[in-house]
PDB file of C-alpha atoms in Angstrom:
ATOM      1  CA  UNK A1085      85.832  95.137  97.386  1.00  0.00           C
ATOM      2  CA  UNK A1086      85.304  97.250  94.425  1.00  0.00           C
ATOM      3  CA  UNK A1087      82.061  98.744  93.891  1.00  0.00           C
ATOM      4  CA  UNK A1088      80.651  98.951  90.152  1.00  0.00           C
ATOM      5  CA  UNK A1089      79.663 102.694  89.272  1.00  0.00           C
ATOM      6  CA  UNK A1090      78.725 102.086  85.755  1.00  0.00           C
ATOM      7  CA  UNK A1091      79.040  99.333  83.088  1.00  0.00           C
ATOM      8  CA  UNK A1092      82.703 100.660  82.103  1.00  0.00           C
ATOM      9  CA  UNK A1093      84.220 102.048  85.437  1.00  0.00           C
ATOM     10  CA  UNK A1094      84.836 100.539  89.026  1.00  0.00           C
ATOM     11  CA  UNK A1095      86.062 102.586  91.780  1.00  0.00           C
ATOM     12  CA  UNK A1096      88.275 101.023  94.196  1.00  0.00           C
ATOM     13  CA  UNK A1097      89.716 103.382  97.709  1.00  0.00           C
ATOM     14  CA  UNK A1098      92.366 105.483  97.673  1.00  0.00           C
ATOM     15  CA  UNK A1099      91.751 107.066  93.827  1.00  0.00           C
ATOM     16  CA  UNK A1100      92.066 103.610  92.102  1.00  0.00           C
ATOM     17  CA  UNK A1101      89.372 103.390  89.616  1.00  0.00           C
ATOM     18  CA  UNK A1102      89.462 100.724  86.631  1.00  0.00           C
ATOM     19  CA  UNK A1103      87.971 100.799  82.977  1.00  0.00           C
ATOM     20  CA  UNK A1104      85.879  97.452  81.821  1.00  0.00           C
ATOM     21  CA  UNK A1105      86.536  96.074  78.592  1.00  0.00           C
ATOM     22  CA  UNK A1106      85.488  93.244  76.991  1.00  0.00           C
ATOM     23  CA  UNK A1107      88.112  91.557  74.425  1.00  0.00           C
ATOM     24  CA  UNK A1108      86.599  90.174  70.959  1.00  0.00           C
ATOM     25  CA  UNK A1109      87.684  86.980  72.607  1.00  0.00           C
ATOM     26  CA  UNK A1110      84.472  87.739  75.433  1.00  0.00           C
ATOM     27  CA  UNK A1111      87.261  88.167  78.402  1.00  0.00           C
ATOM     28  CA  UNK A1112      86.814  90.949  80.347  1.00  0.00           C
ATOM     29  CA  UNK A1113      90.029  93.282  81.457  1.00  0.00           C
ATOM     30  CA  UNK A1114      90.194  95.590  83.726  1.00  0.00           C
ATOM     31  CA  UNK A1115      92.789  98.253  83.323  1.00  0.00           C
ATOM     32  CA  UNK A1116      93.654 100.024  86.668  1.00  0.00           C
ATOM     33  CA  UNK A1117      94.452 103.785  87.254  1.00  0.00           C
ATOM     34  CA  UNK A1118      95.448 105.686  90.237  1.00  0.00           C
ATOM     35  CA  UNK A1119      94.416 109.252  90.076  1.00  0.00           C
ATOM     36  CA  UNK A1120      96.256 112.106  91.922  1.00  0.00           C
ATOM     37  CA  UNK A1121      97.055 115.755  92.085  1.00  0.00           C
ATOM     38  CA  UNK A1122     100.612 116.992  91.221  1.00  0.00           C
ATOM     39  CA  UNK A1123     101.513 120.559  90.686  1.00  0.00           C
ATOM     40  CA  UNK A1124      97.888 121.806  90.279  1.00  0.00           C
ATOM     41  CA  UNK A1125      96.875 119.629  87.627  1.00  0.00           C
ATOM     42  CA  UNK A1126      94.967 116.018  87.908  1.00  0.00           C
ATOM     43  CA  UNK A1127      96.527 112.862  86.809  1.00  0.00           C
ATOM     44  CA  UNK A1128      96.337 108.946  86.408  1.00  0.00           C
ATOM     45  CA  UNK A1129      98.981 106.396  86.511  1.00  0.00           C
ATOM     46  CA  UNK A1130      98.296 103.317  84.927  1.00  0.00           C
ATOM     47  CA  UNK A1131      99.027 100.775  88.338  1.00  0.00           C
ATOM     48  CA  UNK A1132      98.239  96.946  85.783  1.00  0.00           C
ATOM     49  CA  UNK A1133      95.255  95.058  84.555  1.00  0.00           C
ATOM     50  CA  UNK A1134      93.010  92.512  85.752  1.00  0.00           C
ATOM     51  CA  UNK A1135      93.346  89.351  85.849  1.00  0.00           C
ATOM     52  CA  UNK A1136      96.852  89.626  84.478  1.00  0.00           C
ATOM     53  CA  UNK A1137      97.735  91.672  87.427  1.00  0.00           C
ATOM     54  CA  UNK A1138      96.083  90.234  91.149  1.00  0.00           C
ATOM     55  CA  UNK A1139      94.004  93.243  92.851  1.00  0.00           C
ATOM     56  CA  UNK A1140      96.523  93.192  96.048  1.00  0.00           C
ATOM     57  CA  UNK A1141      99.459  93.870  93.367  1.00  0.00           C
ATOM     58  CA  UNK A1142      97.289  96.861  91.581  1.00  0.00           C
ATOM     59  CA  UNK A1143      96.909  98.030  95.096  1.00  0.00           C
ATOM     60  CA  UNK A1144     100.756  97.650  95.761  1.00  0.00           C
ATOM     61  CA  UNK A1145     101.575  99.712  92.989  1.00  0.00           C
ATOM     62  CA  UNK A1146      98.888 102.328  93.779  1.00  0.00           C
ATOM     63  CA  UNK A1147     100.021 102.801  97.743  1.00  0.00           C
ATOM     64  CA  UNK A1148     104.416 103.067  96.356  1.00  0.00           C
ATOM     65  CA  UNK A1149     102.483 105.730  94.059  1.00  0.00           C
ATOM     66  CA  UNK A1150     100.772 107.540  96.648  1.00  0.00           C
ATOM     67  CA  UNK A1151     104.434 107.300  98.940  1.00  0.00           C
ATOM     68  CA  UNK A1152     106.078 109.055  96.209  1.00  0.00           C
ATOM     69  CA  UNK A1153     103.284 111.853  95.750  1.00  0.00           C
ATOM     70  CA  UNK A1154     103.551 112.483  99.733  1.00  0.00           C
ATOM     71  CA  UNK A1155     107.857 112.747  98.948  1.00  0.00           C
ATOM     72  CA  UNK A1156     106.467 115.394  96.863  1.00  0.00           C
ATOM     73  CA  UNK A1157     107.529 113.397  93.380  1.00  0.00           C
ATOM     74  CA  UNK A1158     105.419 112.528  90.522  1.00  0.00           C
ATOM     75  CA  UNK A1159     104.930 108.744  90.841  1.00  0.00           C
ATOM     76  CA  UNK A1160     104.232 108.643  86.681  1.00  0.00           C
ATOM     77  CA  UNK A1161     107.426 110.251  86.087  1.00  0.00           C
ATOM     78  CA  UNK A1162     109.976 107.080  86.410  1.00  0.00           C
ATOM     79  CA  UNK A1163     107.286 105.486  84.022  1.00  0.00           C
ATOM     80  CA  UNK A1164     108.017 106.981  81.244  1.00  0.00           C
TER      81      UNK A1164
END
């Protein structure tokens, strides 16, 4: 389960951490990041956003991330 860290920012496990927003509408989304080290330098990959994305899919998309990292690939580089 996630645990709330501050009013914007959840923290998930395994480097998945999500930013709150609330729309204009008064819907909250939560836009999911996995954060990783590649080459030295930190980075986050955008892994979907709740509710439009389920949490076990955000998760799915975090753990092929992390199996690409351990390859040795950058898992944000097929994003773009």
């Amino acid at each position: 389960m996630p645990r709330i860290v501050s009013a914007s920012i959840i923290r998930d496990e395994g480097n998945l951490f999500g930013r709150v927003r609330v729309k204009a509408d008064g819907k909250v989304a939560i836009s999911f990041y996995y954060r990783y080290r590649y080459e030295g330098k930190s980075k986050d990959m955008s892994c979907g956003t709740w509710p439009a994305d389920s949490l076990a899919e955000i998760r799915t998309a975090r753990d092929a991330a992390r199996t690409k990292l351990t390859s040795g690939l950058n898992p944000a580089a097929e994003k773009k």
